[in-house]
Amino acid sequence: MTRKALGIDFGGTSVKIGLVDESGRILEETSFATADAAVQAKWLGRVESIAADWTAKGHSLAGIGVGVPGFTDFSRGFIYNLTNVPGWSSVPLAGIMRKRFGRPVYVDNDVNAMALGEYIHGAGKGLNHVFFATLGTGVGGALVVNGKIYRGAYSMAGEIGHVPILMNGRKTPEGRGGLETYVGNRQIVKCALSALRRGRKSAITDLAKGDLEQITPKVIASAAAKGDKLAVEIMDKTADCLATAFASVTYLLQPEAIIVGGGVAGSGAVLFEPLRRHLAERLHKYFAERIKIIPAVLGAKAGIIGSAMLAFQN
Amino acid sequence: MTRKALGIDFGGTSVKIGLVDESGRILEETSFATADAAVQAKWLGRVESIAADWTAKGHSLAGIGVGVPGFTDFSRGFIYNLTNVPGWSSVPLAGIMRKRFGRPVYVDNDVNAMALGEYIHGAGKGLNHVFFATLGTGVGGALVVNGKIYRGAYSMAGEIGHVPILMNGRKTPEGRGGLETYVGNRQIVKCALSALRRGRKSAITDLAKGDLEQITPKVIASAAAKGDKLAVEIMDKTADCLATAFASVTYLLQPEAIIVGGGVAGSGAVLFEPLRRHLAERLHKYFAERIKIIPAVLGAKAGIIGSAMLAFQN
């Protein structure tokens, strides 16, 4: 009989919960708004009642995995803090949940959980050695080697978003010229806005129905797919910035593949064509021939599936 | 009884051989000029006669480790090619030596071997998770985690020399703006030469006895140690370039320490003070507080000791 685990994808907007079997199939699935249950006691109550509903249907739980949007110490199942959810600093969540549910509980950074999901049941199937990057407001990353997340000495390895691509670039609390200061969602949109405000004509304006507030990286990617010159330029620049950090990843870690997930990653060739091209320019031929750049396939389910996998593999 | 292994540090200039015990002590040591025995048959003959001398003294060999200056596949003990030694392309060296010596033989990249030496018996003692960088004509690197070299998917991980620090930097066959195009020995010297030729006054000229051909990174470091302004500037710039790549290493790999070896690394505070300072500027406080930058301690012995360790640990 295949085992089942609870996978919890704790996001800033919603908490997605699934009952997942070892083959990665989601048997049950629900969610609640983070804002409705951000207080710990309420959050635990919601999770408990959902789990109770599912066990009442005859499902048994082998364990629970939780992916959270912030700094964690996986070995202790400890949350240092969550970037966008107040009230979750210094929480020994795995310990608390273990007591309450009487099951093994594992708590990890959400990007690590997604990476594990894609590695085991998504775009990484059949590969041993994979780097996962997710594009959004920030840029997250994780390395999976021989089925295990590579955590580094302090449980926070894989932080590709802060990898410098320009040593004399913008200063931030994380350093200087870090990748996500160029390709975070806001930066991509800003790039379009400043060009449009300088008077550039572009299909982006039409796609946003004339309302510049409506411009998102997806809108820009759609315009690029239609051949819009400005949008193609922005996607090309974004891809080249990513390629620079991916060159660092490739030279240092030499994975078989880099799996790219998150918002813009859904845009297909308008991102992946220039990304592969620029990366090849930025690598020695020997490395360029070996590295694969592949889109993530699990989409929004990666977090639930990957979180559940944390429970199975530990 | 402590086991002994042959550690061979196969360099472009000389081949250094030692008989090393498990505690890292070198019991016997010799070397021959690479140019005298670059042909494989001759090289093997020299190694064999040295090993025979030592076994005749009553030493027994548990195994042999070889560190070579070029591309290898560790798992097969295979040399793809050696950058500065012709006639060593596509050589299954471990297999050839295993037959000839009747002992286990391991062949690795020289930087990996040095890293292992420093990790087990040098600056890395007591640490679990270390990145090693060596400065010279090029810049090499290797990661050691829980006592094992992290090799990546194709046995060539840790290539810090090609990590981009400036996305719009110099183009080379390895990409664009790679670290070693800024801090390789030749680039450091070039930097001094161009300033001197522009008329900058500096103690570097005196230390080189007025002969610009005599300027080396060590001469520049000596001038910096005396407080020479130009030399201090060059060391500071070198340190900042290194710090940029070290920030990438820290964010992606999160080692406990980065051990810095090779020529300039012997210069002490004139390199390490600005290196630590710039790295702290280039990292989030959380990471900056945790990463240690430490000088290598085994010097020219790292290769012999580390190569022997390859034999013990495999």
XYZ file of C-alpha atoms in Angstrom:
628
model
C 0.000 0.000 0.000
C 1.340 3.397 -0.943
C 1.967 5.774 1.946
C 0.350 9.187 2.160
C 1.603 12.430 3.669
C 0.236 15.890 4.246
C 2.012 18.505 2.136
C 1.514 22.083 3.314
C 2.554 24.967 1.092
C 2.471 27.923 3.493
C 2.463 31.025 1.291
C 2.145 34.728 2.049
C -1.315 34.811 0.415
C -2.719 31.326 0.911
C -1.967 28.112 2.705
C -2.388 25.188 0.300
C -2.739 21.714 1.749
C -2.776 18.396 -0.030
C -2.864 14.723 0.798
C -0.185 13.286 -1.444
C 0.853 9.705 -2.032
C 4.402 8.515 -2.654
C 3.913 8.586 -6.412
C 3.280 12.351 -6.172
C -0.460 12.084 -6.770
C -2.613 14.632 -4.908
C -5.578 12.695 -3.446
C -7.178 15.547 -1.536
C -6.561 19.266 -1.754
C -7.784 22.459 -0.154
C -6.527 25.856 0.960
C -7.279 28.784 3.219
C -6.290 32.455 3.105
C -3.181 33.167 5.133
C -4.743 36.388 6.419
C -7.651 34.406 7.924
C -5.372 32.240 10.035
C -2.042 33.965 10.380
C -2.036 33.589 14.160
C -0.304 30.340 15.021
C -3.101 28.815 17.129
C -5.656 29.467 14.391
C -3.328 28.173 11.690
C -2.762 24.936 13.604
C -6.503 24.571 14.211
C -7.262 24.901 10.487
C -4.622 22.387 9.522
C -5.841 19.986 12.194
C -9.452 20.115 11.102
C -8.482 19.556 7.453
C -6.310 16.579 8.434
C -9.166 15.224 10.566
C -11.589 15.436 7.604
C -9.211 13.409 5.473
C -8.333 10.779 8.057
C -12.090 10.404 8.681
C -12.312 9.310 5.033
C -9.962 6.437 5.852
C -6.634 7.975 4.844
C -3.733 7.411 7.214
C -0.881 9.887 7.481
C 2.756 8.739 7.316
C 3.936 12.263 8.104
C 3.642 15.965 7.436
C 5.861 18.301 5.438
C 5.591 22.094 5.529
C 7.207 24.542 3.114
C 7.353 28.086 4.494
C 8.245 31.427 2.866
C 11.245 32.400 4.948
C 14.336 31.444 6.884
C 14.292 27.998 8.469
C 16.633 25.530 10.086
C 15.553 22.249 8.572
C 17.437 20.033 11.010
C 15.483 21.487 13.939
C 12.260 22.144 12.036
C 12.626 25.727 13.188
C 11.308 28.936 11.584
C 13.542 31.981 12.135
C 11.041 34.289 10.484
C 8.657 34.544 7.547
C 9.235 37.484 5.239
C 5.580 38.403 4.698
C 3.766 36.770 7.600
C 4.081 38.563 10.943
C 3.952 36.559 14.175
C 6.030 33.629 12.944
C 9.479 34.474 14.278
C 11.444 31.843 16.217
C 8.799 29.127 15.928
C 9.843 25.481 16.505
C 7.022 24.424 14.176
C 8.054 20.811 13.603
C 8.169 20.163 17.350
C 4.810 21.838 17.965
C 3.116 19.902 15.154
C 4.755 16.611 16.102
C 3.205 16.839 19.547
C -0.165 17.826 18.207
C -0.414 15.331 15.347
C 1.658 12.442 16.698
C 3.369 12.128 13.330
C 6.851 12.989 11.980
C 6.868 16.614 10.795
C 9.448 18.350 8.591
C 9.653 22.077 8.011
C 11.663 23.576 5.200
C 12.010 26.699 3.129
C 9.315 26.784 0.414
C 11.840 26.904 -2.417
C 13.540 23.764 -1.104
C 10.157 22.039 -0.948
C 9.271 23.062 -4.527
C 12.710 21.960 -5.721
C 12.197 18.539 -4.177
C 8.759 18.239 -5.790
C 10.102 19.107 -9.248
C 13.110 16.847 -8.703
C 11.141 13.755 -7.717
C 7.889 14.120 -9.630
C 8.360 16.979 -12.079
C 10.894 18.294 -14.575
C 13.776 16.616 -12.720
C 12.487 13.047 -13.065
C 15.343 10.735 -13.966
C 18.056 13.298 -13.139
C 20.430 13.079 -10.176
C 21.849 16.507 -9.912
C 19.592 19.493 -10.343
C 19.502 23.194 -9.519
C 16.040 24.721 -9.194
C 15.405 28.446 -9.629
C 12.077 30.139 -9.097
C 11.295 33.586 -10.471
C 8.909 35.939 -8.731
C 9.100 39.014 -6.522
C 12.451 37.589 -5.544
C 14.486 34.817 -7.093
C 14.893 31.655 -5.055
C 17.029 28.615 -5.610
C 17.888 25.173 -4.314
C 20.240 22.381 -5.225
C 19.209 18.727 -5.158
C 21.902 16.064 -5.333
C 21.195 12.348 -5.292
C 17.696 12.933 -4.035
C 18.619 15.217 -1.156
C 18.447 18.989 -0.807
C 21.966 20.362 -0.440
C 21.647 22.658 2.576
C 25.108 24.049 3.153
C 26.504 24.584 6.626
C 23.610 26.739 7.878
C 20.609 25.319 6.073
C 20.316 28.226 3.617
C 22.332 27.271 0.552
C 21.072 27.878 -2.987
C 20.313 31.603 -2.539
C 20.728 32.454 -6.216
C 18.725 35.673 -5.850
C 21.658 37.355 -4.101
C 24.398 36.054 -6.385
C 26.168 39.147 -7.751
C 26.082 39.589 -11.516
C 27.608 43.085 -11.542
C 30.229 43.777 -8.896
C 29.624 47.519 -9.076
C 25.838 47.132 -9.216
C 23.075 48.272 -6.881
C 23.668 48.094 -3.135
C 21.126 46.257 -0.991
C 21.210 44.722 2.489
C 22.206 41.481 0.726
C 25.256 42.949 -0.993
C 25.780 44.481 -4.385
C 24.509 43.742 -7.892
C 22.534 40.668 -6.840
C 20.490 38.831 -9.486
C 17.088 39.655 -8.038
C 17.781 43.389 -8.113
C 17.660 42.968 -11.923
C 15.108 40.224 -12.580
C 12.662 40.396 -9.680
C 9.078 41.006 -10.906
C 9.173 44.643 -9.843
C 12.434 45.306 -11.699
C 11.112 43.753 -14.911
C 7.974 45.905 -14.745
C 9.995 49.010 -13.878
C 12.093 48.451 -16.953
C 8.973 48.464 -19.145
C 7.471 51.471 -17.370
C 10.532 53.633 -17.755
C 10.767 52.834 -21.478
C 7.051 53.572 -22.000
C 7.350 56.815 -20.063
C 10.258 57.808 -22.274
C 7.759 57.461 -25.144
C 8.574 54.008 -26.535
C 5.626 52.528 -28.427
C 4.842 48.979 -27.452
C 2.098 46.351 -27.509
C 2.602 46.176 -23.748
C 0.434 49.286 -23.388
C -2.435 47.693 -25.349
C -2.204 44.399 -23.460
C -2.395 46.374 -20.200
C -5.466 48.150 -21.689
C -3.691 51.469 -21.430
C -3.397 51.165 -17.647
C 0.297 51.099 -16.754
C -0.644 49.753 -13.302
C -1.750 46.532 -15.014
C 1.678 45.728 -16.398
C 3.103 42.499 -15.011
C 5.976 40.295 -16.181
C 3.319 38.037 -17.732
C 1.916 40.917 -19.767
C 5.432 41.716 -20.973
C 6.045 38.071 -21.851
C 2.769 37.972 -23.813
C 3.796 41.070 -25.753
C 7.180 39.462 -26.446
C 5.432 36.342 -27.748
C 3.631 38.600 -30.258
C 7.000 39.983 -31.353
C 6.764 43.371 -29.660
C 10.233 44.917 -29.861
C 10.411 46.503 -26.406
C 9.025 43.388 -24.735
C 11.511 41.169 -26.589
C 14.332 43.473 -25.424
C 13.173 43.246 -21.812
C 12.885 39.455 -21.948
C 16.305 39.273 -23.551
C 17.876 41.424 -20.842
C 16.114 39.416 -18.118
C 17.351 36.190 -19.706
C 20.912 37.498 -19.913
C 20.932 38.489 -16.232
C 19.618 35.034 -15.340
C 22.220 33.456 -17.632
C 24.999 35.289 -15.782
C 23.927 33.852 -12.431
C 23.309 30.464 -14.072
C 26.912 30.545 -15.317
C 28.017 30.908 -11.689
C 25.767 28.006 -10.719
C 27.099 25.873 -13.562
C 30.777 26.559 -12.869
C 30.466 26.089 -9.111
C 27.925 23.269 -8.882
C 27.846 21.640 -12.277
C 24.331 20.262 -12.132
C 22.898 18.214 -14.981
C 20.064 20.690 -15.333
C 18.692 23.969 -14.067
C 14.918 23.799 -13.679
C 13.257 27.202 -13.917
C 9.903 27.758 -12.230
C 7.764 30.648 -10.998
C 5.693 33.277 -12.812
C 7.724 34.269 -15.867
C 8.933 30.705 -16.346
C 5.497 29.883 -17.763
C 6.167 32.171 -20.726
C 7.949 29.501 -22.731
C 10.243 30.268 -25.638
C 10.283 34.063 -25.126
C 12.252 33.415 -21.951
C 13.903 30.054 -22.575
C 15.282 30.740 -26.044
C 17.342 33.816 -25.031
C 18.178 32.193 -21.692
C 19.757 29.137 -23.334
C 21.493 31.303 -25.937
C 23.022 33.706 -23.424
C 24.047 30.909 -21.082
C 25.875 29.181 -23.928
C 27.732 32.466 -24.624
C 28.665 32.627 -20.955
C 30.056 29.108 -20.591
C 32.980 27.165 -21.923
C 31.802 24.862 -24.705
C 32.365 21.789 -22.537
C 29.945 23.056 -19.897
C 27.518 24.604 -22.381
C 27.044 21.282 -24.140
C 26.185 19.534 -20.900
C 23.897 21.872 -18.971
C 20.156 21.659 -19.656
C 17.768 24.514 -18.943
C 14.261 23.164 -18.473
C 10.952 24.692 -17.452
C 9.322 23.477 -14.234
C 6.192 21.406 -14.864
C 4.339 21.174 -11.552
C 3.386 24.856 -11.460
C 1.475 25.830 -8.325
C 1.363 22.177 -7.174
C 5.152 21.952 -6.684
C 4.914 23.263 -3.119
C 2.264 20.772 -1.939
C 3.912 17.797 -3.626
C 7.420 18.744 -2.548
C 6.389 19.400 1.054
C 4.834 15.941 1.225
C 8.059 14.462 -0.200
C 9.952 15.991 2.752
C 7.902 13.704 4.971
C 8.507 10.600 2.840
C 12.227 10.970 2.450
C 13.189 11.790 6.015
C 49.887 0.538 12.417
C 49.241 3.653 10.401
C 48.788 3.148 6.662
C 50.953 4.913 4.099
C 50.142 6.081 0.581
C 52.012 7.656 -2.282
C 50.871 11.213 -2.960
C 51.847 12.557 -6.382
C 51.486 16.256 -7.134
C 51.856 16.352 -10.916
C 52.578 19.986 -11.786
C 53.447 21.754 -15.025
C 56.984 22.446 -13.753
C 57.753 19.603 -11.365
C 56.324 16.319 -10.214
C 56.443 16.147 -6.410
C 56.114 12.770 -4.753
C 55.739 11.942 -1.101
C 55.117 8.960 1.094
C 52.420 10.156 3.454
C 50.851 8.467 6.441
C 47.219 8.752 7.482
C 48.012 11.514 9.946
C 49.240 13.651 7.021
C 52.914 13.313 7.901
C 55.296 13.198 4.918
C 57.769 10.359 5.620
C 59.678 10.497 2.354
C 59.699 13.174 -0.314
C 61.309 13.847 -3.678
C 60.572 15.407 -7.031
C 61.621 15.473 -10.659
C 61.273 18.087 -13.401
C 58.155 17.559 -15.510
C 60.135 18.415 -18.655
C 62.531 15.525 -17.943
C 59.783 12.924 -17.890
C 56.781 14.332 -19.649
C 56.402 11.269 -21.875
C 54.079 8.826 -20.138
C 56.425 5.805 -20.195
C 59.258 7.835 -18.698
C 56.970 9.407 -16.107
C 55.713 5.997 -15.003
C 59.285 4.683 -14.855
C 60.390 7.535 -12.590
C 57.441 7.083 -10.271
C 58.022 3.341 -10.159
C 61.699 3.639 -9.257
C 60.918 6.158 -6.493
C 58.226 3.882 -5.081
C 60.624 0.936 -5.277
C 63.269 2.871 -3.287
C 60.762 3.540 -0.545
C 59.253 0.081 -0.360
C 62.834 -1.277 -0.232
C 63.154 0.700 3.019
C 60.326 -1.366 4.451
C 57.387 0.960 3.728
C 54.267 -0.675 2.372
C 51.842 1.211 0.135
C 48.107 1.190 0.840
C 47.484 3.053 -2.401
C 48.437 5.896 -4.711
C 46.792 9.262 -5.298
C 47.674 11.592 -8.166
C 46.686 15.246 -8.501
C 47.029 16.523 -12.077
C 46.828 20.038 -13.555
C 43.893 19.616 -15.892
C 40.544 18.077 -16.695
C 39.888 14.673 -15.160
C 37.055 12.266 -14.550
C 37.684 11.092 -11.011
C 35.266 8.169 -11.121
C 37.179 6.584 -14.004
C 40.625 7.891 -13.004
C 40.764 9.403 -16.460
C 42.723 12.448 -17.699
C 41.000 14.363 -20.500
C 43.972 16.673 -20.956
C 46.571 18.625 -19.014
C 46.671 22.344 -19.727
C 50.470 22.721 -19.775
C 51.753 19.190 -20.349
C 51.472 17.894 -23.918
C 51.018 14.171 -24.551
C 48.588 13.563 -21.702
C 45.242 13.692 -23.482
C 42.704 10.889 -22.952
C 44.867 8.900 -20.537
C 43.193 6.298 -18.286
C 45.966 6.898 -15.736
C 44.404 5.169 -12.727
C 43.887 1.973 -14.733
C 47.423 2.018 -16.145
C 48.976 2.579 -12.720
C 46.740 0.046 -10.992
C 48.020 -2.652 -13.343
C 51.616 -1.583 -12.945
C 51.653 -1.088 -9.164
C 49.059 -3.622 -8.062
C 47.581 -1.011 -5.723
C 44.423 1.121 -5.730
C 45.097 4.344 -7.658
C 43.025 7.550 -7.678
C 43.489 10.419 -10.103
C 41.989 13.813 -9.501
C 42.335 17.432 -10.495
C 45.209 19.073 -8.550
C 42.965 21.680 -6.968
C 40.669 18.957 -5.613
C 43.695 17.168 -4.174
C 45.016 20.351 -2.505
C 41.550 21.111 -1.155
C 41.342 17.662 0.414
C 44.804 18.094 1.967
C 43.888 21.458 3.496
C 40.521 20.104 4.610
C 41.851 17.044 6.410
C 45.265 18.162 7.650
C 45.468 21.918 7.091
C 43.369 25.046 7.563
C 40.139 23.057 7.384
C 40.821 20.806 10.377
C 37.700 20.455 12.470
C 35.396 21.932 9.823
C 32.793 19.985 7.849
C 31.948 22.226 5.014
C 34.711 24.103 3.241
C 35.348 25.858 -0.069
C 38.978 26.028 -1.164
C 40.266 28.646 -3.611
C 43.786 28.791 -4.964
C 45.226 31.921 -6.573
C 47.843 31.741 -9.287
C 47.997 32.103 -13.059
C 44.394 31.013 -12.895
C 42.045 30.723 -9.965
C 40.948 27.226 -8.980
C 38.396 26.035 -6.507
C 36.872 23.006 -4.878
C 34.168 22.262 -2.366
C 34.557 19.678 0.387
C 31.476 18.553 2.284
C 31.538 16.007 5.097
C 34.983 14.880 4.077
C 34.234 14.352 0.397
C 35.016 16.490 -2.624
C 31.761 17.680 -4.157
C 32.232 16.867 -7.837
C 29.025 17.898 -9.518
C 27.476 15.905 -12.319
C 30.582 15.864 -14.545
C 33.438 15.809 -12.059
C 34.404 19.472 -12.578
C 32.493 21.472 -9.993
C 34.111 24.291 -8.007
C 35.433 26.229 -11.025
C 35.445 29.590 -9.259
C 37.927 31.064 -11.745
C 35.202 31.336 -14.375
C 32.456 32.650 -12.109
C 31.332 35.972 -13.625
C 31.773 39.038 -11.453
C 30.868 41.570 -14.153
C 28.206 40.482 -16.620
C 29.448 42.916 -19.252
C 33.116 42.149 -18.575
C 35.843 40.695 -20.778
C 34.943 37.889 -23.166
C 36.979 34.687 -23.025
C 36.362 31.108 -24.192
C 34.981 30.502 -20.678
C 32.365 33.236 -20.860
C 32.358 36.833 -19.801
C 33.771 38.766 -16.835
C 35.098 35.654 -15.085
C 37.002 36.100 -11.817
C 40.371 34.990 -13.133
C 40.322 37.557 -15.926
C 40.649 40.097 -13.074
C 42.753 38.403 -10.404
C 44.967 35.943 -12.270
C 48.671 36.653 -11.647
C 49.116 38.230 -15.070
C 46.157 40.579 -14.586
C 47.442 41.745 -11.196
C 50.867 42.494 -12.676
C 49.314 44.191 -15.715
C 47.389 46.462 -13.401
C 50.649 47.579 -11.731
C 52.486 47.956 -15.044
C 49.852 50.135 -16.622
C 49.777 52.441 -13.571
C 53.586 52.688 -13.510
C 53.673 53.397 -17.236
C 51.122 56.140 -16.711
C 53.753 57.663 -14.375
C 52.486 56.569 -10.945
C 55.294 56.556 -8.368
C 55.417 53.389 -6.309
C 57.695 51.300 -4.108
C 56.866 48.464 -6.506
C 59.502 49.853 -8.910
C 62.207 49.791 -6.222
C 61.274 46.301 -5.026
C 61.564 45.118 -8.622
C 64.961 46.849 -8.740
C 63.756 49.103 -11.512
C 63.121 46.134 -13.827
C 59.421 46.047 -14.653
C 59.865 42.460 -15.851
C 60.539 41.460 -12.237
C 57.146 42.556 -10.978
C 55.083 39.669 -9.593
C 51.983 39.592 -7.392
C 54.345 38.838 -4.475
C 56.358 41.993 -5.165
C 53.128 43.998 -5.233
C 51.992 42.391 -1.965
C 55.356 43.253 -0.353
C 55.014 46.852 -1.465
C 51.471 46.914 -0.058
C 52.773 45.567 3.269
C 55.108 48.599 3.377
C 52.104 50.865 2.843
C 52.783 51.761 -0.811
C 49.637 53.489 -2.074
C 49.465 51.973 -5.554
C 50.180 48.484 -4.233
C 47.513 48.841 -1.558
C 45.040 49.945 -4.245
C 45.857 46.916 -6.389
C 45.526 44.518 -3.457
C 42.247 46.160 -2.498
C 40.852 45.790 -6.014
C 42.053 42.186 -6.192
C 40.426 41.482 -2.829
C 37.156 43.078 -3.940
C 37.022 40.976 -7.122
C 37.667 37.868 -5.043
C 35.025 38.988 -2.543
C 32.461 39.264 -5.349
C 33.019 35.652 -6.405
C 33.183 34.579 -2.756
C 29.753 36.171 -2.262
C 28.445 33.879 -5.021
C 30.098 30.903 -3.330
C 28.648 31.876 0.037
C 25.095 32.410 -1.210
C 25.033 29.251 -3.325
C 27.047 26.837 -1.188
C 27.104 28.311 2.293
C 30.326 26.718 3.472
C 31.589 27.296 7.010
C 34.829 28.672 5.616
C 36.621 29.620 2.426
C 40.271 28.590 2.583
C 42.496 30.686 0.325
C 45.753 29.233 -0.940
C 48.246 29.812 -3.752
C 50.879 32.512 -4.331
C 49.258 35.776 -3.218
C 47.523 34.038 -0.328
C 50.874 33.989 1.494
C 50.831 37.770 1.683
C 48.775 37.836 4.869
C 46.867 40.901 6.034
C 47.415 42.973 2.861
C 45.130 40.516 1.102
C 42.985 39.090 3.896
C 42.006 42.358 5.577
C 40.433 43.925 2.456
C 39.090 40.516 1.398
C 37.152 40.033 4.642
C 36.002 43.664 4.622
C 34.718 43.603 1.054
C 33.062 40.223 1.505
C 31.185 41.531 4.545
C 29.964 44.476 2.404
C 28.800 41.995 -0.214
C 26.819 39.689 2.056
C 23.712 39.911 4.176
C 24.686 40.302 7.836
C 23.467 36.785 8.636
C 25.846 35.246 6.121
C 28.686 37.690 6.801
C 28.727 36.778 10.476
C 29.037 33.086 9.707
C 31.533 32.778 6.849
C 35.223 32.538 7.750
C 37.998 33.443 5.316
C 41.183 31.643 6.296
C 44.625 31.308 4.705
C 45.767 27.866 3.599
C 48.539 26.470 5.814
C 50.059 23.544 3.920
C 51.634 25.693 1.191
C 53.428 23.646 -1.470
C 52.821 20.423 0.495
C 49.036 20.554 0.060
C 49.213 18.693 -3.255
C 51.301 15.763 -1.984
C 49.324 15.382 1.225
C 45.950 15.785 -0.460
C 46.791 13.332 -3.251
C 47.731 10.729 -0.655
C 44.428 11.375 1.128
C 42.592 10.477 -2.093
C 44.059 7.011 -1.700
C 43.099 6.686 1.972
C 39.553 7.844 1.673
C 38.483 5.859 -1.346
